[in-house]
Tab-separated table of C-alpha atoms in Angstrom:
chain	number	residue	atom	x	y	z
X	1	MET	CA	17.646	-148.815	118.347
X	2	SER	CA	18.500	-145.188	117.795
X	3	THR	CA	18.519	-144.693	121.542
X	4	ASP	CA	21.080	-147.481	121.986
X	5	THR	CA	23.250	-145.974	119.259
X	6	THR	CA	23.147	-142.520	120.851
X	7	GLU	CA	24.119	-143.924	124.265
X	8	ALA	CA	26.972	-145.878	122.695
X	9	ARG	CA	28.315	-142.771	120.963
X	10	SER	CA	28.120	-140.686	124.122
X	11	THR	CA	29.930	-143.430	126.008
X	12	ASP	CA	32.679	-143.578	123.385
X	13	ALA	CA	33.073	-139.762	123.341
X	14	VAL	CA	33.889	-139.521	127.062
X	15	PRO	CA	37.411	-140.837	127.770
X	16	ASP	CA	38.015	-143.011	130.780
X	17	ARG	CA	39.189	-140.958	133.762
X	18	PRO	CA	42.534	-142.056	135.148
X	19	GLY	CA	42.628	-143.596	138.542
X	20	ALA	CA	44.459	-142.288	141.588
X	21	ILE	CA	48.210	-141.786	141.067
X	22	ASN	CA	50.443	-143.066	143.814
X	23	ALA	CA	53.177	-140.414	143.492
X	24	VAL	CA	56.289	-141.396	145.426
X	25	PRO	CA	58.508	-138.442	146.369
X	26	VAL	CA	62.042	-138.547	145.029
X	27	ARG	CA	64.521	-139.696	147.605
X	28	HIS	CA	67.487	-137.451	148.382
X	29	PRO	CA	69.852	-139.468	150.577
X	30	GLY	CA	72.714	-137.111	149.776
X	31	ARG	CA	70.848	-134.238	151.440
X	32	TRP	CA	70.450	-136.158	154.686
X	33	VAL	CA	74.125	-137.086	154.651
X	34	ALA	CA	75.049	-133.414	154.124
X	35	ILE	CA	72.696	-132.332	156.936
X	36	ALA	CA	74.204	-134.900	159.281
X	37	ILE	CA	77.715	-133.701	158.470
X	38	ILE	CA	76.706	-130.059	159.042
X	39	VAL	CA	75.077	-130.909	162.382
X	40	VAL	CA	78.209	-132.720	163.522
X	41	LEU	CA	80.461	-129.841	162.449
X	42	VAL	CA	78.247	-127.275	164.195
X	43	GLY	CA	78.300	-129.353	167.356
X	44	MET	CA	82.095	-129.597	167.216
X	45	LEU	CA	82.328	-125.817	166.705
X	46	VAL	CA	80.026	-125.072	169.653
X	47	HIS	CA	82.009	-127.460	171.838
X	48	LEU	CA	85.240	-125.743	170.785
X	49	LEU	CA	83.864	-122.277	171.537
X	50	VAL	CA	82.589	-123.296	174.967
X	51	THR	CA	85.340	-125.538	176.277
X	52	ASN	CA	88.558	-124.170	174.764
X	53	LYS	CA	90.171	-121.796	177.260
X	54	ALA	CA	92.175	-120.031	174.550
X	55	PHE	CA	89.118	-117.946	173.685
X	56	ASP	CA	89.048	-116.395	177.173
X	57	TRP	CA	85.564	-114.947	176.692
X	58	SER	CA	85.685	-112.843	179.844
X	59	PHE	CA	88.748	-111.005	178.526
X	60	VAL	CA	87.164	-110.707	175.059
X	61	PHE	CA	84.055	-108.924	176.358
X	62	GLN	CA	86.120	-106.841	178.754
X	63	ALA	CA	88.314	-105.637	175.886
X	64	MET	CA	85.281	-104.903	173.712
X	65	ASN	CA	83.754	-102.678	176.386
X	66	GLN	CA	86.780	-100.416	176.775
X	67	GLN	CA	86.048	-96.759	175.997
X	68	PRO	CA	88.946	-96.288	173.492
X	69	VAL	CA	87.818	-99.401	171.619
X	70	ILE	CA	84.196	-98.223	171.385
X	71	LYS	CA	85.346	-94.777	170.306
X	72	GLY	CA	87.649	-96.336	167.717
X	73	PHE	CA	84.763	-98.397	166.361
X	74	LEU	CA	82.450	-95.380	166.058
X	75	LYS	CA	85.009	-92.923	164.755
X	76	GLY	CA	87.752	-94.915	163.077
X	77	THR	CA	85.541	-97.629	161.582
X	78	LEU	CA	81.983	-96.397	161.040
X	79	LEU	CA	82.730	-92.720	160.408
X	80	VAL	CA	85.632	-93.450	158.058
X	81	THR	CA	83.468	-95.951	156.186
X	82	VAL	CA	80.680	-93.410	155.675
X	83	LEU	CA	82.993	-90.576	154.615
X	84	SER	CA	85.089	-92.788	152.341
X	85	MET	CA	81.990	-94.155	150.617
X	86	ILE	CA	80.648	-90.629	150.098
X	87	VAL	CA	83.916	-89.648	148.417
X	88	GLY	CA	84.015	-92.913	146.489
X	89	VAL	CA	80.418	-92.856	145.236
X	90	ALA	CA	80.500	-89.181	144.237
X	91	GLY	CA	83.865	-89.564	142.550
X	92	GLY	CA	82.856	-92.824	140.910
X	93	VAL	CA	79.711	-91.374	139.316
X	94	LEU	CA	81.715	-88.393	138.035
X	95	LEU	CA	84.410	-90.671	136.622
X	96	ALA	CA	81.795	-92.897	134.995
X	97	VAL	CA	80.188	-89.922	133.249
X	98	MET	CA	83.632	-88.765	132.106
X	99	ARG	CA	84.470	-92.259	130.839
X	100	LEU	CA	81.285	-92.361	128.748
X	101	SER	CA	81.916	-88.878	127.351
X	102	ASP	CA	82.604	-88.368	123.651
X	103	ASN	CA	85.530	-86.131	124.602
X	104	PRO	CA	88.708	-88.253	124.387
X	105	ILE	CA	90.529	-86.135	126.996
X	106	LEU	CA	87.810	-86.610	129.631
X	107	SER	CA	87.466	-90.285	128.803
X	108	GLY	CA	91.243	-90.804	128.878
X	109	ALA	CA	91.681	-88.978	132.183
X	110	SER	CA	88.977	-91.140	133.761
X	111	TRP	CA	90.624	-94.308	132.437
X	112	VAL	CA	94.060	-93.315	133.787
X	113	PHE	CA	92.633	-92.522	137.241
X	114	THR	CA	90.760	-95.823	137.362
X	115	TRP	CA	93.785	-97.759	136.128
X	116	PHE	CA	96.131	-96.266	138.726
X	117	PHE	CA	93.975	-96.550	141.846
X	118	ARG	CA	92.773	-100.044	140.956
X	119	SER	CA	96.363	-101.185	140.482
X	120	VAL	CA	97.814	-99.947	143.791
X	121	PRO	CA	96.988	-102.067	146.885
X	122	ARG	CA	95.060	-100.146	149.505
X	123	TYR	CA	97.572	-100.863	152.236
X	124	LEU	CA	100.386	-99.427	150.082
X	125	LEU	CA	98.159	-96.508	149.068
X	126	LEU	CA	97.404	-95.642	152.711
X	127	PHE	CA	101.070	-95.990	153.644
X	128	THR	CA	102.017	-93.638	150.808
X	129	MET	CA	99.244	-91.226	151.777
X	130	GLY	CA	100.709	-90.960	155.273
X	131	THR	CA	104.092	-89.889	153.835
X	132	LEU	CA	102.900	-87.338	151.250
X	133	GLY	CA	103.780	-84.500	153.583
X	134	VAL	CA	107.394	-84.770	152.382
X	135	LEU	CA	106.297	-83.590	148.927
X	136	PHE	CA	104.850	-80.344	150.261
X	137	PRO	CA	107.262	-78.922	152.851
X	138	GLN	CA	105.724	-75.458	152.444
X	139	GLY	CA	102.160	-76.721	152.703
X	140	VAL	CA	99.326	-77.400	150.284
X	141	SER	CA	98.203	-74.145	148.672
X	142	PHE	CA	95.035	-73.318	146.754
X	143	GLY	CA	94.912	-70.406	144.340
X	144	VAL	CA	96.005	-69.448	140.832
X	145	PRO	CA	98.186	-72.182	139.295
X	146	PHE	CA	101.817	-71.174	138.638
X	147	ASP	CA	101.171	-67.853	140.316
X	148	TRP	CA	104.857	-67.330	141.160
X	149	LYS	CA	105.770	-67.505	137.472
X	150	LEU	CA	103.019	-65.115	136.464
X	151	ILE	CA	103.962	-62.680	139.213
X	152	ASP	CA	107.627	-62.840	138.179
X	153	TRP	CA	106.810	-62.212	134.518
X	154	LEU	CA	104.560	-59.293	135.419
X	155	GLY	CA	107.115	-57.825	137.840
X	156	LEU	CA	104.762	-57.983	140.791
X	157	SER	CA	105.201	-59.221	144.356
X	158	GLY	CA	103.262	-61.390	146.764
X	159	ASP	CA	101.170	-64.416	145.841
X	160	TRP	CA	97.734	-65.232	144.492
X	161	ARG	CA	96.821	-67.964	146.948
X	162	PHE	CA	93.799	-67.825	149.212
X	163	LEU	CA	94.314	-70.989	151.307
X	164	ASN	CA	97.417	-72.733	152.638
X	165	LEU	CA	97.202	-75.994	154.614
X	166	ASP	CA	99.881	-77.793	156.584
X	167	ALA	CA	100.612	-80.980	154.640
X	168	ASN	CA	101.732	-82.808	157.778
X	169	GLN	CA	98.244	-82.329	159.205
X	170	VAL	CA	96.320	-83.066	156.002
X	171	PHE	CA	98.077	-86.324	155.185
X	172	THR	CA	97.914	-87.830	158.661
X	173	GLY	CA	95.256	-89.436	160.805
X	174	LEU	CA	91.656	-89.870	159.750
X	175	THR	CA	91.919	-87.257	156.992
X	176	ALA	CA	94.606	-89.211	155.173
X	177	GLY	CA	92.637	-92.420	155.677
X	178	VAL	CA	89.439	-90.965	154.223
X	179	ILE	CA	91.289	-89.483	151.240
X	180	GLY	CA	93.172	-92.691	150.501
X	181	LEU	CA	90.224	-95.039	150.885
X	182	GLY	CA	87.868	-92.631	149.104
X	183	LEU	CA	90.095	-92.247	146.037
X	184	SER	CA	90.619	-95.995	145.857
X	185	GLU	CA	86.890	-96.624	146.147
X	186	ALA	CA	86.136	-94.042	143.446
X	187	ALA	CA	88.074	-96.137	140.945
X	188	TYR	CA	85.946	-99.203	141.676
X	189	MET	CA	82.694	-97.249	141.833
X	190	ALA	CA	83.483	-95.733	138.430
X	191	GLU	CA	83.249	-99.157	136.821
X	192	ILE	CA	80.122	-100.052	138.801
X	193	ALA	CA	78.388	-96.789	137.884
X	194	ARG	CA	79.468	-97.130	134.239
X	195	ALA	CA	77.939	-100.612	134.052
X	196	GLY	CA	74.713	-99.306	135.609
X	197	ILE	CA	74.469	-96.377	133.202
X	198	MET	CA	75.116	-98.617	130.187
X	199	SER	CA	72.343	-100.988	131.334
X	200	VAL	CA	69.713	-98.284	130.688
X	201	ASP	CA	68.331	-98.250	127.155
X	202	ARG	CA	69.795	-95.387	125.164
X	203	GLY	CA	66.385	-94.649	123.685
X	204	GLN	CA	65.090	-93.358	127.007
X	205	ALA	CA	67.811	-90.715	127.191
X	206	GLU	CA	67.135	-89.738	123.579
X	207	ALA	CA	63.422	-89.418	124.290
X	208	ALA	CA	64.102	-87.210	127.318
X	209	GLU	CA	66.445	-85.003	125.275
X	210	ALA	CA	63.756	-84.747	122.600
X	211	LEU	CA	61.440	-83.300	125.263
X	212	GLY	CA	63.948	-80.525	125.873
X	213	MET	CA	65.737	-81.855	128.969
X	214	SER	CA	69.420	-81.060	129.288
X	215	ARG	CA	71.968	-83.852	129.441
X	216	GLY	CA	72.598	-83.238	133.122
X	217	LYS	CA	68.895	-83.416	133.950
X	218	VAL	CA	68.503	-86.538	131.818
X	219	MET	CA	71.321	-88.190	133.760
X	220	ARG	CA	69.864	-87.194	137.150
X	221	ARG	CA	66.176	-87.868	136.519
X	222	VAL	CA	66.062	-90.595	133.875
X	223	VAL	CA	69.263	-92.601	133.629
X	224	LEU	CA	70.619	-92.796	137.180
X	225	PRO	CA	67.286	-93.733	138.871
X	226	GLN	CA	66.976	-96.720	136.527
X	227	ALA	CA	70.659	-97.578	136.791
X	228	MET	CA	70.369	-97.875	140.571
X	229	ARG	CA	68.933	-101.374	140.153
X	230	VAL	CA	72.324	-102.451	138.788
X	231	ILE	CA	74.454	-100.129	140.927
X	232	VAL	CA	73.038	-100.863	144.400
X	233	PRO	CA	74.036	-104.556	144.848
X	234	PRO	CA	77.761	-104.134	144.088
X	235	THR	CA	77.782	-100.822	145.971
X	236	GLY	CA	76.486	-102.649	149.044
X	237	ASN	CA	79.291	-105.162	148.677
X	238	GLU	CA	81.816	-102.336	148.330
X	239	THR	CA	80.469	-100.707	151.506
X	240	ILE	CA	80.907	-103.933	153.441
X	241	ALA	CA	84.414	-104.314	152.026
X	242	MET	CA	85.186	-100.702	152.975
X	243	LEU	CA	84.093	-101.341	156.553
X	244	LYS	CA	86.572	-104.202	156.775
X	245	ASP	CA	89.320	-102.267	154.986
X	246	THR	CA	89.306	-99.640	157.732
X	247	SER	CA	91.554	-102.074	159.613
X	248	LEU	CA	94.223	-101.110	157.039
X	249	LEU	CA	94.388	-97.626	158.576
X	250	LEU	CA	97.268	-99.022	160.613
X	251	ALA	CA	99.395	-98.139	157.586
X	252	VAL	CA	98.835	-94.364	157.964
X	253	PRO	CA	98.824	-94.879	161.002
X	254	VAL	CA	95.485	-93.957	162.587
X	255	ILE	CA	95.521	-94.361	166.366
X	256	GLY	CA	91.790	-93.829	166.918
X	257	GLU	CA	90.743	-96.985	165.061
X	258	LEU	CA	89.126	-100.179	166.333
X	259	PHE	CA	91.795	-102.709	165.415
X	260	TYR	CA	94.650	-100.439	166.514
X	261	GLN	CA	93.097	-100.026	169.954
X	262	LEU	CA	92.420	-103.745	170.326
X	263	GLN	CA	95.969	-104.585	169.282
X	264	SER	CA	97.276	-102.192	171.904
X	265	ILE	CA	95.269	-104.000	174.590
X	266	GLY	CA	96.438	-107.389	173.314
X	267	SER	CA	100.080	-106.298	173.349
X	268	THR	CA	99.742	-104.990	176.895
X	269	TYR	CA	98.304	-108.222	178.298
X	270	TYR	CA	100.045	-110.618	175.875
X	271	LYS	CA	96.741	-111.980	174.627
X	272	THR	CA	96.663	-111.956	170.852
X	273	PHE	CA	93.981	-114.492	169.987
X	274	PRO	CA	91.203	-113.094	172.250
X	275	ILE	CA	91.810	-109.686	170.677
X	276	ALA	CA	91.297	-111.183	167.220
X	277	VAL	CA	88.029	-112.705	168.447
X	278	ALA	CA	86.888	-109.339	169.831
X	279	ALA	CA	87.621	-107.585	166.533
X	280	THR	CA	85.812	-110.343	164.626
X	281	LEU	CA	82.678	-109.895	166.739
X	282	TYR	CA	82.672	-106.141	166.075
X	283	TYR	CA	83.021	-106.603	162.321
X	284	LEU	CA	80.399	-109.368	162.241
X	285	ALA	CA	77.860	-107.144	163.985
X	286	ALA	CA	78.524	-104.139	161.745
X	287	THR	CA	78.486	-106.075	158.469
X	288	SER	CA	75.269	-107.851	159.474
X	289	VAL	CA	73.523	-104.487	159.850
X	290	LEU	CA	74.868	-103.358	156.473
X	291	MET	CA	73.656	-106.556	154.819
X	292	VAL	CA	70.133	-105.950	156.134
X	293	GLY	CA	70.200	-102.396	154.794
X	294	GLN	CA	71.480	-103.643	151.447
X	295	TYR	CA	68.595	-106.131	151.240
X	296	PHE	CA	65.950	-103.407	151.671
X	297	LEU	CA	67.691	-101.092	149.194
X	298	GLU	CA	67.848	-103.829	146.584
X	299	ARG	CA	64.167	-104.603	147.117
X	300	HIS	CA	63.270	-100.913	146.777
X	301	PHE	CA	65.179	-100.262	143.554
X	302	GLY	CA	64.307	-103.675	142.114
X	303	ARG	CA	60.557	-103.080	142.072
X	304	GLY	CA	58.991	-104.006	138.752
X	305	PHE	CA	61.989	-106.004	137.508
X	306	GLY	CA	60.831	-109.565	138.146
X	307	THR	CA	61.108	-109.440	141.934
X	308	THR	CA	57.417	-110.063	142.545
X	309	LYS	CA	55.991	-113.566	142.630
X	310	ALA	CA	53.731	-114.693	139.802
X	311	PRO	CA	50.085	-115.285	140.762
X	312	ARG	CA	49.164	-118.870	141.430
X	313	ALA	CA	47.237	-120.534	138.608
X	314	THR	CA	43.640	-121.445	139.468
X	315	ARG	CA	41.563	-124.226	137.904
X	316	PRO	CA	38.474	-122.915	136.107
X	317	ALA	CA	35.075	-123.968	137.432
X	318	GLY	CA	33.671	-127.151	136.030
X	319	ALA	CA	37.019	-128.512	134.812
X	320	GLY	CA	36.428	-131.956	136.259
X	321	GLY	CA	37.181	-131.307	139.907
X	322	ALA	CA	35.332	-133.149	142.588
């Protein structure tokens, strides 16, 4: 009898195992409708690109392969983008550090610079940059400030200037374009860099200063490397935007620029739309390369911040599996 009781208890202790579950996947009819619509739209677009004679693909590729156009793309688009971003990033980091300074004069000067260059449209800024030569008819001089007053008070003659540049050469062409776009970009990069610096815990900077590191070294070796995780994504977007904004160099004007050269060809042959297509293809190719570079930079600086996949959970041995 005790044996029967023991078997009954063991039978009651083990719960009944559930049977097979017939899981039916959730239906998503809306997805298939959206896919069908997208397929139809893509087909219509391909048909338009192939059959519509307004594109004039032979003329498009012929215009793209012209030597002035290629030179304008390399020099007026890519080179100006690189130089403008160098000016913008360097100036933006400096302005961000000034903005976060405890000195009200430095912080105020950074705020005024950012306010002004973020408020003025880039096309207007480039147009104004191309006319600044009228402000300096005697050239742009570098030396002791107000040297003529000091020399007059001291009864001396001559000047205390070591470099004099022709303003009509400085504020024209690619130089004016790089200065204008670089100063405008510095205002935007100042806010991006400031947000990145503020994202780093203040305690890390305090710990580095406690170890005897100067504020400059703390910024270079502790704060900025960690802030890059926040700075890189919007900086990549700004670089792509800068590449496209080089088409605004028409306001200076800059002759050796991609869009200017393509417009000249279109005006000569009275073909406006194919020229727009040619310019679009150039910008699509360049921005695609920049987007790939941005992806790898983000992955590099985002290491250790939740970018890695969690390990897949495994069932322990003997947990009831077949």
